[in-house]
PDB file of C-alpha atoms in Angstrom:
ATOM      1  CA  MET P   1     -44.151 -90.462 -14.511  1.00 86.00           C
ATOM      2  CA  TYR P   2     -46.288 -91.203 -17.520  1.00 95.00           C
ATOM      3  CA  GLN P   3     -45.327 -93.202 -20.611  1.00 95.00           C
ATOM      4  CA  THR P   4     -48.516 -92.644 -22.929  1.00 97.00           C
ATOM      5  CA  ILE P   5     -49.688 -89.418 -21.819  1.00 98.00           C
ATOM      6  CA  SER P   6     -48.212 -86.095 -20.732  1.00 97.00           C
ATOM      7  CA  TYR P   7     -49.833 -84.149 -17.655  1.00 98.00           C
ATOM      8  CA  GLN P   8     -49.169 -80.467 -16.762  1.00 96.00           C
ATOM      9  CA  VAL P   9     -50.840 -77.982 -14.517  1.00 97.00           C
ATOM     10  CA  ASP P  10     -50.405 -74.275 -14.888  1.00 96.00           C
ATOM     11  CA  ALA P  11     -52.548 -71.503 -13.431  1.00 95.00           C
ATOM     12  CA  GLY P  12     -55.183 -73.837 -12.406  1.00 96.00           C
ATOM     13  CA  VAL P  13     -55.580 -75.431 -15.756  1.00 97.00           C
ATOM     14  CA  ALA P  14     -54.556 -79.208 -16.007  1.00 98.00           C
ATOM     15  CA  VAL P  15     -53.860 -80.445 -19.456  1.00 98.00           C
ATOM     16  CA  ILE P  16     -53.722 -84.203 -20.239  1.00 98.00           C
ATOM     17  CA  SER P  17     -52.226 -84.927 -23.785  1.00 98.00           C
ATOM     18  CA  LEU P  18     -52.599 -88.202 -25.193  1.00 98.00           C
ATOM     19  CA  ASN P  19     -49.124 -88.954 -26.435  1.00 97.00           C
ATOM     20  CA  ARG P  20     -48.853 -92.015 -28.634  1.00 96.00           C
ATOM     21  CA  PRO P  21     -48.713 -90.271 -32.100  1.00 96.00           C
ATOM     22  CA  GLU P  22     -47.064 -93.191 -33.822  1.00 95.00           C
ATOM     23  CA  VAL P  23     -50.468 -95.057 -33.388  1.00 95.00           C
ATOM     24  CA  MET P  24     -52.700 -92.112 -33.629  1.00 96.00           C
ATOM     25  CA  ASN P  25     -52.999 -91.994 -29.925  1.00 97.00           C
ATOM     26  CA  ALA P  26     -54.943 -95.403 -29.813  1.00 96.00           C
ATOM     27  CA  LEU P  27     -56.409 -96.248 -26.426  1.00 96.00           C
ATOM     28  CA  SER P  28     -54.103 -99.000 -25.056  1.00 94.00           C
ATOM     29  CA  ARG P  29     -54.561-100.554 -21.630  1.00 93.00           C
ATOM     30  CA  ALA P  30     -51.525 -98.408 -20.303  1.00 95.00           C
ATOM     31  CA  LEU P  31     -52.997 -95.311 -21.799  1.00 97.00           C
ATOM     32  CA  ARG P  32     -56.369 -95.705 -20.140  1.00 96.00           C
ATOM     33  CA  ALA P  33     -54.823 -96.542 -16.775  1.00 96.00           C
ATOM     34  CA  GLU P  34     -52.678 -93.421 -16.875  1.00 97.00           C
ATOM     35  CA  MET P  35     -55.592 -91.277 -17.993  1.00 97.00           C
ATOM     36  CA  LEU P  36     -57.645 -92.403 -15.164  1.00 97.00           C
ATOM     37  CA  GLU P  37     -54.972 -91.637 -12.555  1.00 97.00           C
ATOM     38  CA  ALA P  38     -54.398 -88.188 -14.246  1.00 98.00           C
ATOM     39  CA  VAL P  39     -57.961 -87.178 -14.339  1.00 98.00           C
ATOM     40  CA  GLY P  40     -58.269 -87.889 -10.674  1.00 97.00           C
ATOM     41  CA  ARG P  41     -55.170 -85.818  -9.963  1.00 96.00           C
ATOM     42  CA  ALA P  42     -56.656 -82.834 -12.119  1.00 97.00           C
ATOM     43  CA  GLY P  43     -60.008 -83.032 -10.162  1.00 95.00           C
ATOM     44  CA  ALA P  44     -58.007 -82.500  -6.939  1.00 95.00           C
ATOM     45  CA  GLU P  45     -55.405 -79.879  -7.922  1.00 95.00           C
ATOM     46  CA  ALA P  46     -56.913 -77.790 -10.838  1.00 97.00           C
ATOM     47  CA  ARG P  47     -59.810 -75.768 -11.502  1.00 97.00           C
ATOM     48  CA  VAL P  48     -60.356 -77.081 -15.054  1.00 98.00           C
ATOM     49  CA  LEU P  49     -59.282 -80.035 -16.899  1.00 98.00           C
ATOM     50  CA  VAL P  50     -58.294 -80.289 -20.851  1.00 98.00           C
ATOM     51  CA  ILE P  51     -57.988 -83.425 -22.844  1.00 98.00           C
ATOM     52  CA  THR P  52     -56.307 -83.105 -26.049  1.00 98.00           C
ATOM     53  CA  GLY P  53     -53.896 -85.253 -28.384  1.00 97.00           C
ATOM     54  CA  THR P  54     -50.645 -84.895 -30.139  1.00 96.00           C
ATOM     55  CA  GLY P  55     -49.778 -85.400 -33.676  1.00 94.00           C
ATOM     56  CA  ARG P  56     -52.161 -85.966 -36.560  1.00 93.00           C
ATOM     57  CA  ALA P  57     -55.021 -87.382 -34.449  1.00 97.00           C
ATOM     58  CA  PHE P  58     -56.925 -86.684 -31.215  1.00 98.00           C
ATOM     59  CA  CYS P  59     -57.551 -90.364 -30.674  1.00 97.00           C
ATOM     60  CA  SER P  60     -58.186 -93.204 -33.154  1.00 96.00           C
ATOM     61  CA  GLY P  61     -60.144 -95.243 -30.606  1.00 94.00           C
ATOM     62  CA  GLN P  62     -59.244 -98.800 -29.107  1.00 93.00           C
ATOM     63  CA  ASP P  63     -55.729-100.040 -29.823  1.00 90.00           C
ATOM     64  CA  LEU P  64     -56.747-103.254 -31.600  1.00 85.00           C
ATOM     65  CA  GLY P  65     -52.993-104.157 -31.727  1.00 79.00           C
ATOM     66  CA  ASP P  66     -52.523-104.120 -27.852  1.00 72.00           C
ATOM     67  CA  ALA P  67     -51.424-107.636 -27.084  1.00 63.00           C
ATOM     68  CA  THR P  68     -51.930-107.080 -23.364  1.00 66.00           C
ATOM     69  CA  GLU P  69     -55.576-106.800 -23.906  1.00 68.00           C
ATOM     70  CA  ARG P  70     -55.970-110.314 -25.356  1.00 62.00           C
ATOM     71  CA  GLN P  71     -56.686-113.682 -23.352  1.00 66.00           C
ATOM     72  CA  PRO P  72     -54.895-116.998 -24.228  1.00 63.00           C
ATOM     73  CA  GLY P  73     -55.761-117.870 -27.689  1.00 61.00           C
ATOM     74  CA  GLY P  74     -55.880-114.333 -28.901  1.00 63.00           C
ATOM     75  CA  VAL P  75     -59.430-113.680 -27.831  1.00 72.00           C
ATOM     76  CA  LEU P  76     -60.280-109.892 -27.117  1.00 79.00           C
ATOM     77  CA  ASP P  77     -62.939-109.890 -24.240  1.00 85.00           C
ATOM     78  CA  LEU P  78     -64.358-106.531 -25.074  1.00 90.00           C
ATOM     79  CA  GLU P  79     -67.175-106.615 -22.513  1.00 92.00           C
ATOM     80  CA  ARG P  80     -64.539-107.210 -19.780  1.00 91.00           C
ATOM     81  CA  VAL P  81     -62.384-104.384 -21.294  1.00 92.00           C
ATOM     82  CA  LEU P  82     -65.339-101.888 -21.394  1.00 95.00           C
ATOM     83  CA  ASN P  83     -66.802-102.778 -17.931  1.00 95.00           C
ATOM     84  CA  GLU P  84     -63.301-102.724 -16.090  1.00 93.00           C
ATOM     85  CA  GLU P  85     -61.221-100.067 -17.806  1.00 94.00           C
ATOM     86  CA  TYR P  86     -63.370 -97.703 -20.026  1.00 96.00           C
ATOM     87  CA  VAL P  87     -66.327 -97.300 -17.686  1.00 97.00           C
ATOM     88  CA  PRO P  88     -64.012 -95.986 -14.810  1.00 97.00           C
ATOM     89  CA  LEU P  89     -62.313 -93.750 -17.103  1.00 97.00           C
ATOM     90  CA  LEU P  90     -65.553 -92.238 -18.664  1.00 97.00           C
ATOM     91  CA  LYS P  91     -67.104 -91.831 -15.145  1.00 97.00           C
ATOM     92  CA  ALA P  92     -63.992 -90.171 -13.825  1.00 97.00           C
ATOM     93  CA  ILE P  93     -64.263 -87.574 -16.633  1.00 97.00           C
ATOM     94  CA  THR P  94     -68.073 -86.929 -16.471  1.00 96.00           C
ATOM     95  CA  ASP P  95     -67.981 -86.883 -12.626  1.00 96.00           C
ATOM     96  CA  CYS P  96     -64.682 -84.731 -12.438  1.00 96.00           C
ATOM     97  CA  PRO P  97     -65.477 -81.963  -9.935  1.00 95.00           C
ATOM     98  CA  VAL P  98     -64.087 -79.297 -12.336  1.00 97.00           C
ATOM     99  CA  PRO P  99     -65.040 -78.293 -15.919  1.00 97.00           C
ATOM    100  CA  THR P 100     -63.646 -80.489 -18.551  1.00 98.00           C
ATOM    101  CA  ILE P 101     -62.759 -79.570 -22.092  1.00 98.00           C
ATOM    102  CA  ALA P 102     -61.889 -81.934 -24.972  1.00 98.00           C
ATOM    103  CA  ALA P 103     -59.608 -79.856 -27.190  1.00 98.00           C
ATOM    104  CA  VAL P 104     -59.855 -82.036 -30.355  1.00 98.00           C
ATOM    105  CA  GLN P 105     -56.976 -81.015 -32.753  1.00 98.00           C
ATOM    106  CA  ALA P 106     -57.470 -83.591 -35.445  1.00 97.00           C
ATOM    107  CA  ALA P 107     -59.424 -86.789 -36.217  1.00 97.00           C
ATOM    108  CA  ALA P 108     -61.328 -88.554 -33.332  1.00 98.00           C
ATOM    109  CA  ALA P 109     -62.591 -91.978 -34.266  1.00 97.00           C
ATOM    110  CA  GLY P 110     -64.596 -94.708 -32.546  1.00 96.00           C
ATOM    111  CA  ALA P 111     -63.938 -94.741 -28.712  1.00 96.00           C
ATOM    112  CA  GLY P 112     -61.833 -91.812 -29.361  1.00 97.00           C
ATOM    113  CA  ALA P 113     -64.652 -89.643 -30.550  1.00 97.00           C
ATOM    114  CA  ASN P 114     -66.812 -90.677 -27.634  1.00 97.00           C
ATOM    115  CA  LEU P 115     -63.816 -90.024 -25.180  1.00 97.00           C
ATOM    116  CA  ALA P 116     -64.151 -86.421 -26.367  1.00 98.00           C
ATOM    117  CA  LEU P 117     -67.835 -86.311 -26.046  1.00 97.00           C
ATOM    118  CA  ALA P 118     -67.691 -87.174 -22.504  1.00 97.00           C
ATOM    119  CA  ALA P 119     -66.149 -83.853 -21.639  1.00 98.00           C
ATOM    120  CA  ASP P 120     -68.374 -81.006 -20.645  1.00 98.00           C
ATOM    121  CA  VAL P 121     -67.329 -78.931 -23.520  1.00 98.00           C
ATOM    122  CA  VAL P 122     -65.725 -79.889 -26.946  1.00 98.00           C
ATOM    123  CA  ILE P 123     -63.669 -77.389 -28.855  1.00 98.00           C
ATOM    124  CA  ALA P 124     -62.236 -78.519 -32.177  1.00 98.00           C
ATOM    125  CA  ALA P 125     -60.013 -77.292 -34.891  1.00 98.00           C
ATOM    126  CA  GLU P 126     -61.772 -76.931 -38.086  1.00 97.00           C
ATOM    127  CA  SER P 127     -59.715 -79.547 -39.717  1.00 97.00           C
ATOM    128  CA  ALA P 128     -60.737 -82.110 -36.993  1.00 98.00           C
ATOM    129  CA  SER P 129     -63.402 -84.712 -37.652  1.00 97.00           C
ATOM    130  CA  PHE P 130     -65.608 -87.311 -35.738  1.00 98.00           C
ATOM    131  CA  ILE P 131     -66.256 -90.723 -36.886  1.00 97.00           C
ATOM    132  CA  GLN P 132     -68.376 -93.443 -35.267  1.00 97.00           C
ATOM    133  CA  ALA P 133     -66.206 -96.034 -36.917  1.00 95.00           C
ATOM    134  CA  PHE P 134     -67.633 -99.193 -35.058  1.00 96.00           C
ATOM    135  CA  THR P 135     -69.640-100.696 -37.754  1.00 95.00           C
ATOM    136  CA  ARG P 136     -66.555-100.716 -40.215  1.00 94.00           C
ATOM    137  CA  ILE P 137     -65.107-103.600 -38.030  1.00 93.00           C
ATOM    138  CA  GLY P 138     -68.494-105.141 -36.955  1.00 94.00           C
ATOM    139  CA  LEU P 139     -69.069-103.488 -33.561  1.00 95.00           C
ATOM    140  CA  VAL P 140     -71.705-101.290 -32.013  1.00 96.00           C
ATOM    141  CA  PRO P 141     -70.829 -97.766 -30.637  1.00 96.00           C
ATOM    142  CA  ASP P 142     -69.354 -97.930 -27.051  1.00 96.00           C
ATOM    143  CA  ALA P 143     -67.411 -95.681 -24.776  1.00 96.00           C
ATOM    144  CA  GLY P 144     -70.667 -93.892 -24.128  1.00 96.00           C
ATOM    145  CA  GLY P 145     -71.515 -93.118 -27.842  1.00 96.00           C
ATOM    146  CA  SER P 146     -74.898 -94.764 -27.795  1.00 96.00           C
ATOM    147  CA  TYR P 147     -75.742 -92.334 -24.684  1.00 96.00           C
ATOM    148  CA  TRP P 148     -74.249 -89.127 -25.709  1.00 96.00           C
ATOM    149  CA  LEU P 149     -75.082 -89.180 -29.479  1.00 97.00           C
ATOM    150  CA  PRO P 150     -79.049 -89.297 -29.283  1.00 96.00           C
ATOM    151  CA  ARG P 151     -79.077 -86.730 -26.674  1.00 95.00           C
ATOM    152  CA  GLN P 152     -76.779 -84.334 -28.494  1.00 96.00           C
ATOM    153  CA  ILE P 153     -77.921 -84.820 -32.172  1.00 97.00           C
ATOM    154  CA  GLY P 154     -81.145 -86.685 -32.003  1.00 96.00           C
ATOM    155  CA  LEU P 155     -82.015 -90.167 -32.911  1.00 97.00           C
ATOM    156  CA  ALA P 156     -82.197 -89.759 -36.646  1.00 97.00           C
ATOM    157  CA  ARG P 157     -78.747 -88.190 -37.013  1.00 97.00           C
ATOM    158  CA  ALA P 158     -77.256 -90.541 -34.535  1.00 97.00           C
ATOM    159  CA  MET P 159     -78.525 -93.630 -36.165  1.00 97.00           C
ATOM    160  CA  GLY P 160     -77.266 -92.437 -39.570  1.00 97.00           C
ATOM    161  CA  ALA P 161     -73.793 -91.410 -38.102  1.00 97.00           C
ATOM    162  CA  VAL P 162     -73.494 -94.836 -36.619  1.00 97.00           C
ATOM    163  CA  LEU P 163     -74.821 -97.112 -39.397  1.00 97.00           C
ATOM    164  CA  PHE P 164     -73.001 -95.385 -42.104  1.00 97.00           C
ATOM    165  CA  ALA P 165     -69.891 -94.490 -40.247  1.00 96.00           C
ATOM    166  CA  ASP P 166     -69.583 -91.266 -42.055  1.00 95.00           C
ATOM    167  CA  LYS P 167     -66.933 -88.614 -41.225  1.00 96.00           C
ATOM    168  CA  ILE P 168     -68.532 -85.797 -39.471  1.00 97.00           C
ATOM    169  CA  THR P 169     -66.487 -82.543 -40.063  1.00 97.00           C
ATOM    170  CA  ALA P 170     -66.011 -80.312 -36.918  1.00 98.00           C
ATOM    171  CA  ARG P 171     -68.021 -77.468 -38.513  1.00 97.00           C
ATOM    172  CA  GLN P 172     -70.937 -80.038 -39.124  1.00 97.00           C
ATOM    173  CA  ALA P 173     -70.633 -81.286 -35.483  1.00 98.00           C
ATOM    174  CA  VAL P 174     -71.253 -77.771 -34.448  1.00 98.00           C
ATOM    175  CA  ASP P 175     -74.229 -77.294 -36.511  1.00 97.00           C
ATOM    176  CA  TRP P 176     -75.609 -80.528 -35.216  1.00 97.00           C
ATOM    177  CA  GLY P 177     -75.166 -79.668 -31.680  1.00 96.00           C
ATOM    178  CA  MET P 178     -72.520 -82.470 -31.153  1.00 97.00           C
ATOM    179  CA  ILE P 179     -69.817 -80.072 -30.007  1.00 98.00           C
ATOM    180  CA  TYR P 180     -69.509 -76.458 -28.841  1.00 98.00           C
ATOM    181  CA  GLU P 181     -67.083 -74.723 -31.154  1.00 98.00           C
ATOM    182  CA  ALA P 182     -65.021 -75.278 -34.373  1.00 98.00           C
ATOM    183  CA  VAL P 183     -61.968 -72.884 -34.450  1.00 97.00           C
ATOM    184  CA  PRO P 184     -59.724 -72.086 -37.394  1.00 98.00           C
ATOM    185  CA  ASP P 185     -56.552 -74.257 -37.092  1.00 97.00           C
ATOM    186  CA  GLN P 186     -54.295 -71.401 -36.720  1.00 97.00           C
ATOM    187  CA  GLU P 187     -56.331 -69.921 -33.728  1.00 97.00           C
ATOM    188  CA  PHE P 188     -57.241 -73.432 -32.092  1.00 98.00           C
ATOM    189  CA  GLY P 189     -54.330 -73.530 -29.594  1.00 97.00           C
ATOM    190  CA  ALA P 190     -54.582 -70.100 -28.228  1.00 97.00           C
ATOM    191  CA  HIS P 191     -58.473 -70.271 -28.249  1.00 98.00           C
ATOM    192  CA  TRP P 192     -58.774 -73.314 -26.161  1.00 98.00           C
ATOM    193  CA  ARG P 193     -56.229 -72.223 -23.691  1.00 97.00           C
ATOM    194  CA  ALA P 194     -58.076 -68.810 -23.287  1.00 97.00           C
ATOM    195  CA  ARG P 195     -61.347 -70.740 -22.687  1.00 98.00           C
ATOM    196  CA  ALA P 196     -59.595 -72.977 -20.171  1.00 98.00           C
ATOM    197  CA  GLN P 197     -58.071 -70.085 -18.340  1.00 97.00           C
ATOM    198  CA  ALA P 198     -61.420 -68.366 -18.125  1.00 97.00           C
ATOM    199  CA  LEU P 199     -63.125 -71.347 -16.627  1.00 97.00           C
ATOM    200  CA  ALA P 200     -60.073 -71.547 -14.229  1.00 97.00           C
ATOM    201  CA  GLN P 201     -60.637 -68.222 -12.904  1.00 96.00           C
ATOM    202  CA  GLY P 202     -64.365 -68.841 -12.409  1.00 97.00           C
ATOM    203  CA  PRO P 203     -66.753 -69.842  -9.554  1.00 97.00           C
ATOM    204  CA  THR P 204     -65.817 -73.476  -9.427  1.00 96.00           C
ATOM    205  CA  GLN P 205     -68.524 -74.358  -7.112  1.00 96.00           C
ATOM    206  CA  ALA P 206     -71.146 -72.878  -9.445  1.00 97.00           C
ATOM    207  CA  TYR P 207     -69.625 -74.868 -12.339  1.00 97.00           C
ATOM    208  CA  ARG P 208     -70.072 -78.099 -10.457  1.00 96.00           C
ATOM    209  CA  GLY P 209     -73.696 -77.190  -9.744  1.00 97.00           C
ATOM    210  CA  VAL P 210     -74.133 -76.400 -13.549  1.00 97.00           C
ATOM    211  CA  LYS P 211     -72.880 -79.891 -14.417  1.00 97.00           C
ATOM    212  CA  THR P 212     -75.204 -81.616 -11.829  1.00 96.00           C
ATOM    213  CA  ALA P 213     -78.355 -79.628 -12.901  1.00 97.00           C
ATOM    214  CA  LEU P 214     -77.961 -79.775 -16.572  1.00 97.00           C
ATOM    215  CA  ARG P 215     -77.361 -83.642 -16.669  1.00 95.00           C
ATOM    216  CA  ALA P 216     -80.229 -84.358 -14.299  1.00 96.00           C
ATOM    217  CA  SER P 217     -82.670 -82.480 -16.477  1.00 96.00           C
ATOM    218  CA  PHE P 218     -82.765 -85.468 -18.841  1.00 94.00           C
ATOM    219  CA  ASP P 219     -84.200 -87.714 -16.059  1.00 94.00           C
ATOM    220  CA  ASN P 220     -86.228 -85.306 -13.949  1.00 97.00           C
ATOM    221  CA  ASP P 221     -89.595 -84.047 -14.277  1.00 97.00           C
ATOM    222  CA  LEU P 222     -90.218 -80.363 -13.781  1.00 97.00           C
ATOM    223  CA  ASP P 223     -90.861 -80.633 -10.003  1.00 98.00           C
ATOM    224  CA  GLN P 224     -87.851 -82.610  -9.374  1.00 98.00           C
ATOM    225  CA  GLN P 225     -85.748 -80.226 -11.449  1.00 98.00           C
ATOM    226  CA  LEU P 226     -86.935 -77.082  -9.655  1.00 98.00           C
ATOM    227  CA  ALA P 227     -86.294 -78.780  -6.350  1.00 98.00           C
ATOM    228  CA  LEU P 228     -82.813 -79.552  -7.635  1.00 98.00           C
ATOM    229  CA  GLU P 229     -82.215 -75.993  -8.775  1.00 97.00           C
ATOM    230  CA  ALA P 230     -83.145 -74.797  -5.338  1.00 98.00           C
ATOM    231  CA  ARG P 231     -80.870 -77.285  -3.556  1.00 97.00           C
ATOM    232  CA  LEU P 232     -77.937 -76.334  -5.704  1.00 98.00           C
ATOM    233  CA  GLN P 233     -78.564 -72.663  -5.550  1.00 97.00           C
ATOM    234  CA  GLY P 234     -78.781 -72.899  -1.759  1.00 97.00           C
ATOM    235  CA  ALA P 235     -75.344 -74.476  -1.776  1.00 97.00           C
ATOM    236  CA  CYS P 236     -73.879 -71.992  -4.108  1.00 97.00           C
ATOM    237  CA  GLY P 237     -75.307 -69.143  -2.197  1.00 96.00           C
ATOM    238  CA  ALA P 238     -73.254 -70.174   0.835  1.00 96.00           C
ATOM    239  CA  THR P 239     -69.853 -69.826  -1.073  1.00 97.00           C
ATOM    240  CA  MET P 240     -67.210 -67.207  -0.873  1.00 97.00           C
ATOM    241  CA  ASP P 241     -67.521 -66.919  -4.586  1.00 97.00           C
ATOM    242  CA  PHE P 242     -71.102 -65.814  -4.445  1.00 97.00           C
ATOM    243  CA  ARG P 243     -70.246 -63.113  -1.857  1.00 97.00           C
ATOM    244  CA  GLU P 244     -67.452 -61.776  -3.989  1.00 97.00           C
ATOM    245  CA  GLY P 245     -69.710 -61.963  -7.073  1.00 97.00           C
ATOM    246  CA  VAL P 246     -72.251 -59.846  -5.491  1.00 97.00           C
ATOM    247  CA  ALA P 247     -69.639 -57.399  -4.012  1.00 97.00           C
ATOM    248  CA  ALA P 248     -68.010 -57.124  -7.428  1.00 96.00           C
ATOM    249  CA  PHE P 249     -71.411 -56.376  -9.162  1.00 96.00           C
ATOM    250  CA  LEU P 250     -72.355 -53.695  -6.632  1.00 97.00           C
ATOM    251  CA  GLU P 251     -68.840 -52.240  -6.725  1.00 96.00           C
ATOM    252  CA  LYS P 252     -68.805 -52.297 -10.575  1.00 96.00           C
ATOM    253  CA  ARG P 253     -65.611 -54.314 -10.929  1.00 95.00           C
ATOM    254  CA  ALA P 254     -64.465 -57.642 -12.122  1.00 95.00           C
ATOM    255  CA  ALA P 255     -65.010 -60.496  -9.668  1.00 95.00           C
ATOM    256  CA  LYS P 256     -62.012 -62.239  -8.251  1.00 96.00           C
ATOM    257  CA  PHE P 257     -63.223 -65.929  -7.737  1.00 96.00           C
ATOM    258  CA  ARG P 258     -61.142 -68.220  -5.685  1.00 95.00           C
ATOM    259  CA  GLY P 259     -63.161 -71.459  -6.484  1.00 92.00           C
ATOM    260  CA  VAL P 260     -64.545 -71.840  -2.966  1.00 93.00           C
TER     261      VAL P 260
END
């Protein structure tokens, strides 16, 4: 049913693959719309979501050649495109009720890089790279880049990465705290699948609480964060997975979480 992405669910793992390799998976209007629908599906029918690319790029960013984006006279209304199309997609990824992984197999540039950073965890092949390419065409970082980067790598590195539009290797991205893992290319596919399967077999409600707690910590003071922890822990303590986890611990066996 999709033209610009592929979508598969197996053993609780939903995989969205950007599938426009002829244009390095550039983000057209159609692709964004299909991704938005697929992310919603994944949150409802899977226990983990993986976003990856096909071909020689993860995603090259906004499709500047997409004629459907332009108004009469050839004007590209970037503010409208961001507010009406990018924001819903980015929010769908960050608010997804299951853990999200960006499996970055190759270059991620501009909005494509920031699409990856919207995921809970970024795992990259060692040959992959991240480029905040916006200033090369006279723009500022968008698709959440100005939000994620200072929080992940600090203001000094974020400013340099954006102003100079330097290529950041996957290994450098790990060292800076931008992404979680850089994996040898020959191990990459098996590795992210194993990571995804581990999350798919885990305590889904607890993962949801983890996402809420860690993100809120940037805005809360200590008292607010402690209160949030208590509320989330109370909710997790009422789940079947908590009961199973305790039983498995006492019985010295592996827990079999059901996600409820």
